Amino acid sequence: MRKPRFRFKKKKHKKLRIFTLLFVVLFLGSACFLGYVYKSQKPFAKQIKSWVKDVIYTYKTPLPQYSEEISLQGAEKKILYVNNQEQRSEKLDRNKDNKLLEYAGDVVRLIDFATGYYLDLPAEMTPDFSQSPNFSRMNSDFMDVVISRERSPYEDVDEYIAYYLNRFITNEEYRKNNSIELLEDTTRQFGGNTVRLISVKVTDMPEDKKALYTFATTNIGGREFFRFLFKAKADYEEMPQAVERALTSFTRIEKTGKPQYDLEYSFQKPAVWSRETRKKFEEIQESKDLTWGIFTTQVHEEGIKRTIPELESKLDFTFPVVLIYNHIGQPISQDFLDLCEQQGRTIELTLQMTETNNEDLLCRSPLLETYKGKYDDKIRNLARLLKEEIKTPFFFRLNNEMNTDWANYSGIINLSDPDIYIGCWRRVYEIFEEEQVDNAIWVFNPNDRNYPPCNWNNFLAYFPGEEYVHMIGVTGYNTGTYFKEVTGEDWREF
């Protein structure tokens, strides 16, 4: 009788050991998997992290609170946008991007639940919430408004704003060189908010473009602040009243919901491309290998003739792409072009709109002059030169690293308005098409980090449009721990 009992216990203990072993294996496996997901940057891991965040966010986030206190008095019409899509109902979604427009007479109230504010604007304005995590836009033929919630990387928010956002527009020499008239530079109270207000007029701006600019910032506690850009055509006399009404009505509310992008791009093959250019582009698309390029000092002369060949000899490798820089009005060495063609190299031509090698940032801005239409002849001459001298497909990288503050064409140096960069890019593109430059592959190349690190300065704000861009490039600088004590910057992995 004892023997069966002994066997029963042994069998029971065996099952327990198996279950324990399975539990340990499952636990360790789960821990390893979660560790992998946490550290990995692969799409699969990112998707899992996104799902987990959404579940947690949905559980923690209350429904957006919509009450009569924030509603526009006498509203005749209401339109709800969820993730930038107009809805038939007014039902808010707790974990999505909810924005409500209320109309009463000549006023529209924008209630941005995801970013946490509301303000009043002219009723004729239409919304653009496609880049909601960075900013919201309201547009019209006569005035545009861009609103973004920002965070200073430094404790002194006012000093950060003064230097990184306003140091060019408040500089008298810069304004003089760019035909900019200062209308106002004050700190005022609007509806209980202290606002730094700077208004200027670009005196030689064409009539079809907006010439009046007002920049406004207001601190909201800690390192956070709101930044507003108002721009209008020169003949819009109601601009001061519209700005005052918007800033006076501006009220912060509790953030609920989650800002979402509404962006989708697809490549559009240009009709102007030659057969050889199409073939070159298709080869790049289909290739699974890296294509290495090279840049060196004096690349037009000593570089292409000696430095690069000597390095290639040591490496036993030929670089198929050679990078060169060109500035507005600067000639391109014919010997360099001939050598690249003879050696079967592809040229990556970077055109930078600067006349001082980006050393004098207060001088006249070629980007702004191009936007005004004053550099059309220079651009056309360049297009004709390239069509005549470069016979094979080449990469055309226009005004790289525009989302920084160290180039004459940087957004911050050109009225802190990415639309100027976009307008300039499109104008150059159109002139190249008019001149039948059929071998240029256009490369949009921002810096991997935004300087200043503002939402309105995000590289996406500068994207010219899918019909104007053929390839995407990126620049990243790794300074290791050189600036660690100043900025906290550390070694960056590739």
Coordinates of C-alpha atoms in Angstrom, one line a residue:
M1 CA 0.0 0.0 0.0
R2 CA 2.9 2.4 0.7
K3 CA 4.4 1.8 -2.7
P4 CA 1.6 3.4 -4.8
R5 CA 1.6 6.4 -2.4
F6 CA 5.4 6.8 -3.0
R7 CA 4.9 6.6 -6.7
F8 CA 2.1 9.1 -6.6
K9 CA 4.2 11.6 -4.7
K10 CA 7.1 11.1 -7.1
K11 CA 4.8 11.7 -10.1
K12 CA 3.4 14.8 -8.4
H13 CA 6.9 16.2 -7.8
K14 CA 7.8 15.5 -11.3
K15 CA 4.9 17.6 -12.6
L16 CA 5.8 20.4 -10.3
R17 CA 9.4 20.4 -11.5
I18 CA 8.2 20.5 -15.1
F19 CA 5.8 23.4 -14.4
T20 CA 8.5 25.2 -12.5
L21 CA 10.9 24.8 -15.3
L22 CA 8.4 25.9 -17.9
F23 CA 7.6 29.0 -15.7
V24 CA 11.3 29.9 -15.4
V25 CA 11.9 29.4 -19.2
L26 CA 8.8 31.5 -19.9
F27 CA 9.8 34.2 -17.5
L28 CA 13.4 34.4 -18.8
G29 CA 12.2 34.3 -22.4
S30 CA 9.6 37.1 -21.7
A31 CA 12.3 39.2 -20.0
C32 CA 14.7 38.7 -22.9
F33 CA 12.0 39.5 -25.4
L34 CA 10.9 42.6 -23.5
G35 CA 14.5 43.7 -23.2
Y36 CA 15.0 43.3 -26.9
V37 CA 11.8 45.2 -27.7
Y38 CA 12.8 48.0 -25.3
K39 CA 16.2 48.5 -26.9
S40 CA 15.6 47.6 -30.5
Q41 CA 14.8 50.2 -33.2
K42 CA 13.5 47.7 -35.7
P43 CA 10.0 48.4 -37.1
F44 CA 8.5 45.3 -35.4
A45 CA 9.8 46.4 -32.0
K46 CA 8.7 50.0 -32.5
Q47 CA 5.2 48.8 -33.4
I48 CA 4.9 46.7 -30.2
K49 CA 6.1 49.7 -28.1
S50 CA 3.6 51.9 -29.9
W51 CA 0.7 49.4 -29.1
V52 CA 1.8 49.2 -25.4
K53 CA 1.9 53.0 -25.1
D54 CA -1.5 53.3 -26.7
V55 CA -3.0 50.8 -24.3
I56 CA -1.4 52.6 -21.3
Y57 CA -2.4 56.0 -22.6
T58 CA -6.0 55.0 -23.2
Y59 CA -6.2 53.6 -19.7
K60 CA -4.7 56.6 -18.0
T61 CA -6.2 59.4 -20.2
P62 CA -9.6 60.8 -19.3
L63 CA -12.1 61.8 -21.9
P64 CA -11.5 65.3 -23.3
Q65 CA -13.5 67.8 -21.2
Y66 CA -15.7 69.9 -23.4
S67 CA -17.7 72.4 -21.5
E68 CA -19.5 75.7 -22.0
E69 CA -16.6 77.5 -20.3
I70 CA -14.3 76.9 -23.3
S71 CA -17.1 77.1 -26.0
L72 CA -17.4 80.2 -28.2
Q73 CA -20.4 82.2 -27.1
G74 CA -23.1 82.2 -29.8
A75 CA -21.4 79.5 -31.9
E76 CA -23.5 78.9 -35.0
K77 CA -21.5 76.0 -36.4
K78 CA -19.1 73.4 -35.0
I79 CA -16.7 71.1 -36.9
L80 CA -14.7 68.4 -35.1
Y81 CA -11.5 67.1 -36.5
V82 CA -10.1 63.7 -35.2
N83 CA -6.6 62.9 -36.5
N84 CA -7.0 65.7 -39.0
Q85 CA -10.2 64.2 -40.5
E86 CA -13.5 66.1 -40.4
Q87 CA -16.2 64.2 -38.4
R88 CA -19.9 64.1 -38.8
S89 CA -20.5 64.0 -35.1
E90 CA -19.0 65.9 -32.2
K91 CA -18.0 62.8 -30.2
L92 CA -14.4 63.2 -28.9
D93 CA -12.0 60.3 -28.7
R94 CA -9.9 60.0 -25.6
N95 CA -6.6 58.7 -27.2
K96 CA -6.8 60.5 -30.6
D97 CA -6.1 64.0 -31.8
N98 CA -9.2 66.1 -31.2
K99 CA -9.5 69.6 -32.5
L100 CA -12.8 71.6 -32.6
L101 CA -13.6 74.6 -34.7
E102 CA -16.5 76.8 -33.5
Y103 CA -17.9 79.6 -35.7
A104 CA -19.7 82.7 -34.6
G105 CA -20.0 85.7 -37.0
D106 CA -16.5 86.7 -38.2
V107 CA -14.7 84.6 -35.6
V108 CA -13.6 81.0 -35.5
R109 CA -12.4 79.4 -32.2
L110 CA -9.8 76.7 -32.5
I111 CA -9.9 74.4 -29.5
D112 CA -6.9 72.1 -29.6
F113 CA -7.5 69.4 -26.9
A114 CA -4.3 67.5 -27.7
T115 CA -2.0 70.5 -27.3
G116 CA -4.0 72.1 -24.6
Y117 CA -5.3 75.6 -25.6
Y118 CA -7.9 77.6 -27.5
L119 CA -7.9 80.9 -29.3
D120 CA -10.0 83.0 -31.7
L121 CA -9.1 83.9 -35.3
P122 CA -10.8 85.3 -38.4
A123 CA -13.6 82.9 -39.5
E124 CA -12.3 82.8 -43.1
M125 CA -9.3 80.8 -42.1
T126 CA -9.0 77.1 -42.8
P127 CA -7.2 74.5 -40.7
D128 CA -4.1 72.3 -41.5
F129 CA -3.5 69.8 -38.7
S130 CA -1.3 67.5 -40.7
Q131 CA 1.7 68.1 -38.5
S132 CA -0.1 68.3 -35.2
P133 CA 2.6 66.9 -33.0
N134 CA 4.7 69.9 -34.1
F135 CA 2.2 72.7 -34.7
S136 CA -1.2 73.6 -35.9
R137 CA -1.8 76.0 -38.8
M138 CA -4.7 78.2 -39.8
N139 CA -4.5 79.6 -43.3
S140 CA -6.2 82.1 -45.6
D141 CA -5.3 84.2 -48.6
F142 CA -4.7 87.2 -46.4
M143 CA -3.2 85.7 -43.2
D144 CA -1.6 82.5 -41.9
V145 CA -1.1 81.5 -38.3
V146 CA 1.2 78.8 -36.9
I147 CA 0.9 77.8 -33.2
S148 CA 3.3 75.5 -31.4
R149 CA 3.9 74.4 -27.9
E150 CA 7.6 74.4 -27.2
R151 CA 10.1 73.5 -24.5
S152 CA 13.4 75.2 -23.7
P153 CA 16.4 72.9 -23.2
Y154 CA 17.7 75.5 -20.7
E155 CA 16.3 76.8 -17.4
D156 CA 16.4 80.4 -18.5
V157 CA 13.5 80.3 -21.0
D158 CA 13.6 84.0 -21.8
E159 CA 17.3 83.9 -22.7
Y160 CA 16.8 80.9 -24.8
I161 CA 14.0 82.6 -26.8
A162 CA 16.0 85.8 -27.1
Y163 CA 19.0 84.1 -28.6
Y164 CA 17.9 81.0 -30.4
L165 CA 14.5 82.4 -31.8
N166 CA 14.9 86.1 -32.0
R167 CA 18.6 87.1 -32.4
F168 CA 18.3 87.7 -36.1
I169 CA 15.0 89.4 -36.3
T170 CA 16.0 91.8 -33.5
N171 CA 19.4 92.6 -35.1
E172 CA 19.4 96.0 -36.8
E173 CA 22.1 95.1 -39.3
Y174 CA 20.3 92.0 -40.4
R175 CA 17.1 93.9 -40.9
K176 CA 18.8 96.6 -42.8
N177 CA 20.5 94.1 -45.2
N178 CA 17.2 92.4 -45.8
S179 CA 14.8 95.3 -46.2
I180 CA 13.0 94.6 -43.0
E181 CA 11.3 97.3 -41.0
L182 CA 10.8 96.9 -37.3
L183 CA 7.2 97.9 -36.3
E184 CA 7.1 96.7 -32.7
D185 CA 9.3 95.0 -30.1
T186 CA 7.5 95.0 -26.8
T187 CA 6.4 92.8 -23.9
R188 CA 2.7 93.2 -23.3
Q189 CA -0.2 91.7 -21.4
F190 CA -2.9 89.8 -23.3
G191 CA -5.7 88.2 -21.3
G192 CA -3.5 87.5 -18.3
N193 CA -0.5 86.2 -20.3
T194 CA 2.8 88.1 -20.6
V195 CA 3.8 88.1 -24.3
R196 CA 7.0 89.0 -26.1
L197 CA 5.8 90.6 -29.3
I198 CA 7.9 91.4 -32.3
S199 CA 6.3 92.8 -35.5
V200 CA 8.2 93.5 -38.8
K201 CA 7.5 94.3 -42.4
V202 CA 9.5 93.1 -45.4
T203 CA 9.3 96.3 -47.4
D204 CA 10.3 94.8 -50.8
M205 CA 8.1 91.7 -50.6
P206 CA 6.0 91.1 -53.8
E207 CA 2.3 91.8 -53.4
D208 CA 1.3 88.2 -53.9
K209 CA 3.4 87.1 -50.8
K210 CA 2.9 87.9 -47.2
A211 CA 5.1 90.8 -46.0
L212 CA 3.8 91.5 -42.4
Y213 CA 5.2 89.2 -39.7
T214 CA 4.4 89.1 -36.0
F215 CA 6.3 86.7 -33.6
A216 CA 4.8 86.1 -30.2
T217 CA 6.0 83.9 -27.3
T218 CA 4.5 83.4 -23.9
N219 CA 5.9 81.3 -21.0
I220 CA 3.5 78.9 -19.4
G221 CA 5.6 77.6 -16.5
G222 CA 8.7 75.5 -16.1
R223 CA 10.6 75.4 -19.4
E224 CA 7.5 75.4 -21.6
F225 CA 6.2 78.2 -23.8
F226 CA 3.9 78.8 -26.7
R227 CA 5.1 80.3 -29.9
F228 CA 2.9 82.1 -32.5
L229 CA 3.7 83.2 -36.0
F230 CA 1.3 85.5 -37.7
K231 CA 2.0 86.6 -41.3
A232 CA -0.2 88.6 -43.6
K233 CA -0.1 90.5 -46.9
A234 CA 1.0 94.1 -46.7
D235 CA -2.5 95.5 -47.5
Y236 CA -4.2 93.5 -44.7
E237 CA -5.1 96.4 -42.4
E238 CA -6.8 94.2 -39.8
M239 CA -3.6 92.4 -38.9
P240 CA -3.0 94.2 -35.6
Q241 CA -6.6 93.6 -34.5
A242 CA -6.4 89.9 -35.5
V243 CA -3.2 89.4 -33.6
E244 CA -4.6 91.1 -30.5
R245 CA -7.8 89.1 -30.5
A246 CA -5.9 85.8 -30.9
L247 CA -3.5 86.6 -28.1
T248 CA -6.2 88.0 -25.8
S249 CA -8.4 85.0 -26.3
F250 CA -5.6 82.5 -26.0
T251 CA -6.3 80.2 -23.0
R252 CA -4.6 77.0 -21.9
I253 CA -6.7 74.0 -21.1
E254 CA -5.8 70.5 -19.9
K255 CA -4.2 68.4 -22.5
T256 CA -6.2 65.3 -23.5
G257 CA -5.8 63.1 -26.4
K258 CA -2.7 62.4 -28.5
P259 CA -1.4 64.6 -31.4
Q260 CA -1.1 62.6 -34.6
Y261 CA 0.6 63.2 -38.0
D262 CA -1.5 63.1 -41.1
L263 CA 1.2 62.8 -43.7
E264 CA 1.6 60.4 -46.6
Y265 CA 4.1 60.8 -49.4
S266 CA 4.6 58.9 -52.6
F267 CA 7.3 59.3 -55.2
Q268 CA 6.3 61.0 -58.5
K269 CA 8.7 60.3 -61.3
P270 CA 9.4 63.6 -63.2
A271 CA 8.3 63.8 -66.9
V272 CA 11.3 65.9 -67.7
W273 CA 13.8 63.1 -66.8
S274 CA 15.9 61.6 -69.6
R275 CA 15.9 57.8 -70.2
E276 CA 19.4 57.6 -68.6
T277 CA 18.3 59.5 -65.5
R278 CA 15.3 57.2 -65.1
K279 CA 17.6 54.2 -65.4
K280 CA 20.0 55.6 -62.9
F281 CA 17.3 56.2 -60.3
E282 CA 15.8 52.7 -60.8
E283 CA 19.2 51.2 -60.2
I284 CA 19.4 53.0 -56.9
Q285 CA 15.9 52.0 -55.9
E286 CA 16.5 48.3 -56.7
S287 CA 20.0 48.1 -55.2
K288 CA 20.5 46.5 -51.8
D289 CA 24.1 47.6 -51.4
L290 CA 25.5 50.8 -50.0
T291 CA 26.9 53.3 -52.5
W292 CA 29.9 55.1 -51.1
G293 CA 30.7 58.7 -51.9
I294 CA 33.6 61.0 -50.9
F295 CA 34.3 64.6 -50.2
T296 CA 37.6 66.3 -49.6
T297 CA 39.0 69.8 -49.5
Q298 CA 39.8 71.4 -52.9
V299 CA 37.8 68.7 -54.5
H300 CA 37.6 70.6 -57.8
E301 CA 41.3 70.6 -58.3
E302 CA 43.7 68.8 -55.9
G303 CA 41.0 66.6 -54.6
I304 CA 39.8 64.9 -57.8
K305 CA 43.3 64.9 -59.3
R306 CA 45.4 63.6 -56.4
T307 CA 43.8 63.3 -52.9
I308 CA 40.9 60.9 -54.0
P309 CA 43.0 58.7 -56.3
E310 CA 45.7 58.3 -53.7
L311 CA 43.2 57.3 -51.1
E312 CA 41.5 54.9 -53.5
S313 CA 44.8 53.3 -54.3
K314 CA 45.4 52.6 -50.6
L315 CA 41.9 51.3 -50.0
D316 CA 41.8 49.4 -53.3
F317 CA 38.4 50.9 -53.8
T318 CA 36.9 53.4 -56.2
F319 CA 34.3 55.8 -54.9
P320 CA 31.4 56.0 -57.3
V321 CA 30.0 59.3 -56.0
V322 CA 31.9 62.6 -55.5
L323 CA 30.4 65.4 -53.5
I324 CA 31.0 69.1 -54.4
Y325 CA 29.6 72.4 -53.0
N326 CA 28.5 75.3 -55.1
H327 CA 27.4 78.7 -54.0
I328 CA 25.2 81.2 -55.8
G329 CA 27.1 82.7 -58.8
Q330 CA 30.1 80.5 -58.2
P331 CA 31.6 78.7 -61.3
I332 CA 32.1 75.0 -61.5
S333 CA 35.5 73.7 -62.7
Q334 CA 35.2 72.2 -66.2
D335 CA 38.2 70.0 -65.5
F336 CA 36.5 68.5 -62.5
L337 CA 33.3 67.7 -64.5
D338 CA 35.3 66.2 -67.4
L339 CA 37.4 64.0 -65.0
C340 CA 34.2 62.7 -63.2
E341 CA 32.7 61.8 -66.5
Q342 CA 35.8 60.1 -67.8
Q343 CA 36.1 58.1 -64.5
G344 CA 32.5 57.2 -64.5
R345 CA 31.7 59.0 -61.3
T346 CA 28.3 60.4 -60.3
I347 CA 28.4 64.0 -59.0
E348 CA 26.4 65.0 -55.9
L349 CA 26.1 68.8 -56.4
T350 CA 25.2 70.7 -53.2
L351 CA 23.9 74.2 -54.0
Q352 CA 24.0 76.4 -51.0
M353 CA 22.4 79.8 -51.2
T354 CA 25.1 81.8 -49.6
E355 CA 27.4 84.6 -50.8
T356 CA 29.7 84.5 -47.8
N357 CA 30.3 80.7 -47.4
N358 CA 27.8 80.9 -44.5
E359 CA 30.3 83.0 -42.5
D360 CA 28.3 86.2 -42.3
L361 CA 24.8 85.3 -41.2
L362 CA 23.6 88.9 -40.9
C363 CA 24.2 89.8 -44.6
R364 CA 21.6 89.8 -47.3
S365 CA 19.9 86.4 -47.6
P366 CA 20.1 84.9 -51.0
L367 CA 17.2 82.5 -50.0
L368 CA 15.0 85.5 -49.2
E369 CA 16.0 87.2 -52.4
T370 CA 15.1 84.1 -54.4
Y371 CA 11.8 83.9 -52.6
K372 CA 11.1 87.5 -53.6
G373 CA 11.9 86.6 -57.2
K374 CA 15.1 88.7 -57.4
Y375 CA 17.5 85.8 -58.2
D376 CA 15.6 84.2 -61.0
D377 CA 18.3 85.2 -63.6
K378 CA 21.0 83.7 -61.4
I379 CA 19.1 80.4 -61.0
R380 CA 18.3 80.3 -64.7
N381 CA 22.0 80.8 -65.6
L382 CA 23.0 78.0 -63.2
A383 CA 20.3 75.7 -64.8
R384 CA 21.6 76.4 -68.3
L385 CA 25.2 75.8 -67.1
L386 CA 24.4 72.5 -65.6
K387 CA 22.4 71.4 -68.6
E388 CA 25.3 72.3 -70.9
E389 CA 28.2 70.9 -68.7
I390 CA 26.9 67.9 -66.9
K391 CA 25.9 65.2 -69.4
T392 CA 25.2 62.3 -67.0
P393 CA 22.6 62.0 -64.1
F394 CA 23.7 63.8 -61.0
F395 CA 22.3 64.3 -57.4
F396 CA 21.2 67.8 -56.8
R397 CA 21.2 68.6 -53.0
L398 CA 19.7 72.1 -52.5
N399 CA 20.3 74.0 -49.2
N400 CA 21.1 71.1 -46.9
E401 CA 20.6 71.3 -43.1
M402 CA 18.0 74.0 -43.4
N403 CA 16.6 73.2 -40.0
T404 CA 19.7 74.6 -38.2
D405 CA 21.0 78.1 -37.4
W406 CA 24.4 78.0 -39.1
A407 CA 23.7 78.7 -42.8
N408 CA 22.4 81.7 -44.6
Y409 CA 19.5 79.7 -45.9
S410 CA 18.5 78.3 -42.4
G411 CA 14.9 78.8 -41.5
I412 CA 15.7 80.7 -38.3
I413 CA 17.7 83.3 -40.4
N414 CA 14.9 83.7 -42.9
L415 CA 12.1 85.1 -40.8
S416 CA 11.7 81.8 -38.9
D417 CA 9.3 80.8 -41.6
P418 CA 9.8 77.3 -43.3
D419 CA 7.4 78.4 -46.0
I420 CA 10.1 80.7 -47.4
Y421 CA 12.4 77.7 -47.8
I422 CA 9.7 75.7 -49.5
G423 CA 8.8 78.6 -51.8
C424 CA 12.5 79.0 -52.8
W425 CA 12.9 75.3 -53.4
R426 CA 9.9 75.1 -55.7
R427 CA 11.0 78.2 -57.6
V428 CA 14.4 76.7 -58.3
Y429 CA 12.8 73.4 -59.3
E430 CA 10.4 75.2 -61.7
I431 CA 13.2 77.1 -63.3
F432 CA 15.2 73.9 -63.8
E433 CA 12.2 72.3 -65.5
E434 CA 11.7 75.3 -67.7
E435 CA 15.3 75.0 -68.8
Q436 CA 14.8 71.3 -69.4
V437 CA 17.5 70.1 -67.0
D438 CA 16.6 66.4 -67.4
N439 CA 19.4 64.7 -65.4
A440 CA 19.0 66.2 -61.9
I441 CA 17.9 63.9 -59.0
W442 CA 16.7 66.2 -56.3
V443 CA 17.8 65.4 -52.7
F444 CA 16.0 66.9 -49.6
N445 CA 18.6 66.8 -46.9
P446 CA 17.8 68.1 -43.4
N447 CA 20.0 67.8 -40.3
D448 CA 19.0 64.8 -38.1
R449 CA 18.5 67.2 -35.1
N450 CA 16.6 70.5 -35.2
Y451 CA 18.6 73.6 -34.1
P452 CA 17.0 75.4 -32.4
P453 CA 15.1 72.3 -31.1
C454 CA 11.7 73.8 -31.7
N455 CA 8.6 72.1 -33.0
W456 CA 8.0 74.8 -35.6
N457 CA 11.6 74.2 -36.8
N458 CA 11.0 70.4 -37.3
F459 CA 12.5 69.2 -40.6
L460 CA 9.1 68.1 -41.8
A461 CA 8.0 71.8 -41.9
Y462 CA 10.5 72.3 -44.7
F463 CA 9.6 69.4 -46.9
P464 CA 8.8 71.0 -50.4
G465 CA 6.3 68.3 -51.4
E466 CA 6.5 64.9 -53.0
E467 CA 6.4 66.3 -56.6
Y468 CA 9.5 68.3 -55.9
V469 CA 11.7 65.7 -54.1
H470 CA 13.2 62.5 -55.5
M471 CA 15.4 61.3 -52.7
I472 CA 15.8 61.9 -49.0
G473 CA 19.2 62.5 -47.3
V474 CA 20.2 63.3 -43.8
T475 CA 23.2 64.9 -42.1
G476 CA 24.3 63.9 -38.6
Y477 CA 27.2 65.2 -36.6
N478 CA 28.7 63.2 -33.8
T479 CA 30.9 65.3 -31.6
G480 CA 31.2 62.6 -28.9
T481 CA 31.6 64.0 -25.4
Y482 CA 33.2 67.3 -26.6
F483 CA 30.2 69.4 -25.6
K484 CA 29.1 67.2 -22.7
E485 CA 29.7 69.8 -20.0
V486 CA 27.9 72.5 -22.0
T487 CA 24.9 70.7 -23.6
G488 CA 25.1 67.2 -22.1
E489 CA 25.7 65.7 -25.5
D490 CA 27.2 62.2 -25.5
W491 CA 28.5 59.8 -28.0
R492 CA 25.9 58.9 -30.5
E493 CA 25.5 55.4 -32.0
F494 CA 25.0 55.0 -35.7

